[in-house]
Amino acid sequence: MSASPIEQIIYRIPDHGEIAAIVRLMEDVFNDFIAPGYDPEGIDQFFHYIRGSAIALRLKRNHFVRVAATSQKIVGVIEVRNYNHISLLFVTREFQRQGIAKILMQQAIAVCLREKPDLRKITVHADPRALPAYKAMGFKKTGSERLDNGIRYVPMQYKPRKYLPLIQSD
């Protein structure tokens, strides 16, 4: 099941009651694409980080979340910390390669720039298999692959001013 045309996707701030659906989406995508490259410590760390209670706590502090949804379900999510670091970005398997992650990223960057107009960079610890997607969104590698608490990632950054005219916020 894929969205056709892409206009069927709504991008918005999630309701508090949707946290469980967001967690399920991330669990499913992680298990399908990322977990096979992780050791048990990394898998445990990830699942600990995406617990519903942990997300709710982060949202009260210094994080924000946006989702992509059809009329039926949430199909994508982005979480940003301190208006300068992408913490999580996931799109369900059947909705990948349709530009959903890019639009979520553009909207998140717009929020970051609205809150921090002097923002110079946005960082991400990208899963190594997601490098092509992040590169396509304008991120550049800032270091080599690392392993921290079982989590594999490549540090990357984006300089938002370059594409500011393309970014819209609601």
Tab-separated table of C-alpha atoms in Angstrom:
chain	number	residue	atom	x	y	z
A	1	MET	CA	0.000	0.000	0.000
A	2	SER	CA	1.597	3.244	-1.071
A	3	ALA	CA	0.367	6.788	-1.141
A	4	SER	CA	-0.494	7.932	-4.624
A	5	PRO	CA	-0.443	10.810	-5.083
A	6	ILE	CA	1.809	12.140	-2.291
A	7	GLU	CA	-0.849	14.782	-1.412
A	8	GLN	CA	-2.633	12.082	0.589
A	9	ILE	CA	0.015	12.520	3.283
A	10	ILE	CA	-0.642	15.090	6.024
A	11	TYR	CA	2.323	16.544	7.942
A	12	ARG	CA	1.563	17.703	11.460
A	13	ILE	CA	2.364	17.762	15.156
A	14	PRO	CA	1.191	14.483	16.712
A	15	ASP	CA	-1.394	14.232	19.455
A	16	HIS	CA	-0.154	12.912	22.809
A	17	GLY	CA	-2.347	9.848	22.326
A	18	GLU	CA	-0.399	8.911	19.182
A	19	ILE	CA	2.891	8.190	20.961
A	20	ALA	CA	2.180	4.435	21.031
A	21	ALA	CA	1.638	4.422	17.246
A	22	ILE	CA	4.875	6.371	16.771
A	23	VAL	CA	6.758	3.846	18.908
A	24	ARG	CA	5.305	0.932	16.888
A	25	LEU	CA	6.333	2.589	13.624
A	26	MET	CA	9.908	3.072	14.861
A	27	GLU	CA	10.092	-0.479	16.244
A	28	ASP	CA	8.922	-1.946	12.933
A	29	VAL	CA	11.310	0.076	10.771
A	30	PHE	CA	14.208	-0.482	13.167
A	31	ASN	CA	13.613	-4.254	13.212
A	32	ASP	CA	13.363	-4.404	9.408
A	33	PHE	CA	16.322	-2.222	8.461
A	34	ILE	CA	18.637	-1.374	11.350
A	35	ALA	CA	18.592	-4.089	14.016
A	36	PRO	CA	20.285	-6.689	11.777
A	37	GLY	CA	23.469	-4.575	11.894
A	38	TYR	CA	23.397	-4.017	15.658
A	39	ASP	CA	24.593	-6.117	18.550
A	40	PRO	CA	22.236	-6.827	21.496
A	41	GLU	CA	23.539	-3.796	23.434
A	42	GLY	CA	22.660	-1.430	20.582
A	43	ILE	CA	19.225	-2.951	20.149
A	44	ASP	CA	18.520	-2.584	23.880
A	45	GLN	CA	19.778	1.022	23.863
A	46	PHE	CA	17.544	1.894	20.924
A	47	PHE	CA	14.407	0.337	22.393
A	48	HIS	CA	15.103	2.053	25.705
A	49	TYR	CA	15.372	5.419	23.908
A	50	ILE	CA	12.092	5.045	22.007
A	51	ARG	CA	9.903	3.966	24.939
A	52	GLY	CA	6.692	5.960	24.973
A	53	SER	CA	7.431	7.357	28.437
A	54	ALA	CA	10.902	8.473	27.289
A	55	ILE	CA	9.453	10.259	24.257
A	56	ALA	CA	6.784	11.964	26.392
A	57	LEU	CA	9.462	13.169	28.809
A	58	ARG	CA	11.683	14.497	25.996
A	59	LEU	CA	8.727	16.376	24.503
A	60	LYS	CA	8.268	18.200	27.817
A	61	ARG	CA	11.907	19.227	27.765
A	62	ASN	CA	13.897	20.079	24.689
A	63	HIS	CA	12.547	17.938	21.824
A	64	PHE	CA	9.820	18.293	19.233
A	65	VAL	CA	8.201	15.752	16.924
A	66	ARG	CA	6.404	15.968	13.592
A	67	VAL	CA	4.643	13.139	11.828
A	68	ALA	CA	3.488	12.217	8.344
A	69	ALA	CA	0.117	10.484	8.309
A	70	THR	CA	-2.512	9.130	5.986
A	71	SER	CA	-6.140	9.148	7.039
A	72	GLN	CA	-5.457	5.647	8.408
A	73	LYS	CA	-2.105	5.774	10.208
A	74	ILE	CA	1.176	7.501	10.948
A	75	VAL	CA	3.714	6.622	8.249
A	76	GLY	CA	6.681	8.822	9.183
A	77	VAL	CA	8.181	10.597	12.172
A	78	ILE	CA	11.005	13.006	12.928
A	79	GLU	CA	12.230	14.003	16.392
A	80	VAL	CA	14.564	16.956	16.933
A	81	ARG	CA	16.554	17.898	20.046
A	82	ASN	CA	17.458	21.482	20.988
A	83	TYR	CA	16.410	22.735	17.545
A	84	ASN	CA	19.767	21.543	16.199
A	85	HIS	CA	20.022	17.730	16.239
A	86	ILE	CA	17.923	15.121	14.428
A	87	SER	CA	17.310	12.427	17.042
A	88	LEU	CA	15.041	10.120	15.039
A	89	LEU	CA	13.772	9.926	11.458
A	90	PHE	CA	11.714	6.949	10.319
A	91	VAL	CA	9.313	6.215	7.467
A	92	THR	CA	7.423	2.922	7.183
A	93	ARG	CA	8.651	0.482	4.551
A	94	GLU	CA	5.689	0.887	2.200
A	95	PHE	CA	5.967	4.688	2.193
A	96	GLN	CA	9.729	4.981	1.701
A	97	ARG	CA	11.217	6.614	-1.423
A	98	GLN	CA	8.243	8.960	-1.819
A	99	GLY	CA	9.839	12.110	-0.401
A	100	ILE	CA	8.198	11.814	3.021
A	101	ALA	CA	11.469	11.937	4.977
A	102	LYS	CA	12.560	14.959	2.944
A	103	ILE	CA	9.358	16.862	3.698
A	104	LEU	CA	9.540	15.948	7.398
A	105	MET	CA	13.142	17.186	7.390
A	106	GLN	CA	12.240	20.428	5.605
A	107	GLN	CA	9.470	21.135	8.084
A	108	ALA	CA	11.705	20.323	11.053
A	109	ILE	CA	14.441	22.609	9.713
A	110	ALA	CA	11.876	25.394	9.290
A	111	VAL	CA	10.855	25.001	12.958
A	112	CYS	CA	14.511	25.014	14.017
A	113	LEU	CA	15.198	28.214	12.072
A	114	ARG	CA	12.077	29.868	13.445
A	115	GLU	CA	13.194	29.082	17.012
A	116	LYS	CA	16.918	29.709	16.399
A	117	PRO	CA	17.252	32.218	13.542
A	118	ASP	CA	21.053	32.259	13.889
A	119	LEU	CA	21.284	28.462	13.570
A	120	ARG	CA	24.451	27.497	11.674
A	121	LYS	CA	24.154	23.710	11.550
A	122	ILE	CA	21.898	20.781	12.274
A	123	THR	CA	23.537	17.499	13.202
A	124	VAL	CA	22.532	13.856	13.009
A	125	HIS	CA	24.076	10.544	13.998
A	126	ALA	CA	23.019	8.689	10.851
A	127	ASP	CA	22.724	4.943	10.636
A	128	PRO	CA	25.349	3.893	8.055
A	129	ARG	CA	22.646	2.472	5.748
A	130	ALA	CA	20.840	5.824	5.771
A	131	LEU	CA	23.818	7.828	4.467
A	132	PRO	CA	22.474	8.080	0.891
A	133	ALA	CA	19.157	9.464	2.154
A	134	TYR	CA	20.820	12.057	4.383
A	135	LYS	CA	23.256	13.036	1.617
A	136	ALA	CA	20.284	13.525	-0.724
A	137	MET	CA	18.818	15.927	1.874
A	138	GLY	CA	22.023	17.982	1.957
A	139	PHE	CA	23.810	16.486	4.972
A	140	LYS	CA	27.603	16.063	4.864
A	141	LYS	CA	29.721	13.566	6.790
A	142	THR	CA	31.772	15.136	9.585
A	143	GLY	CA	33.541	11.980	10.717
A	144	SER	CA	33.895	8.261	10.243
A	145	GLU	CA	31.550	5.530	11.456
A	146	ARG	CA	31.403	5.196	15.229
A	147	LEU	CA	30.047	2.726	17.743
A	148	ASP	CA	28.639	4.130	21.000
A	149	ASN	CA	26.792	1.865	23.466
A	150	GLY	CA	26.175	-0.569	20.633
A	151	ILE	CA	24.698	2.106	18.343
A	152	ARG	CA	26.420	2.425	14.941
A	153	TYR	CA	26.341	5.867	13.360
A	154	VAL	CA	28.118	8.334	11.132
A	155	PRO	CA	28.178	11.958	12.344
A	156	MET	CA	26.755	14.349	9.759
A	157	GLN	CA	25.685	17.971	9.597
A	158	TYR	CA	23.506	20.218	7.474
A	159	LYS	CA	23.962	23.951	6.971
A	160	PRO	CA	20.370	25.183	6.701
A	161	ARG	CA	20.821	28.589	5.078
A	162	LYS	CA	21.749	26.996	1.766
A	163	TYR	CA	18.214	25.715	1.103
A	164	LEU	CA	16.163	28.183	3.121
A	165	PRO	CA	14.053	29.334	0.123
A	166	LEU	CA	12.840	25.745	-0.402
A	167	ILE	CA	11.669	25.310	3.174
A	168	GLN	CA	8.137	26.121	4.201
A	169	SER	CA	6.571	25.980	7.615
A	170	ASP	CA	2.956	25.866	8.637
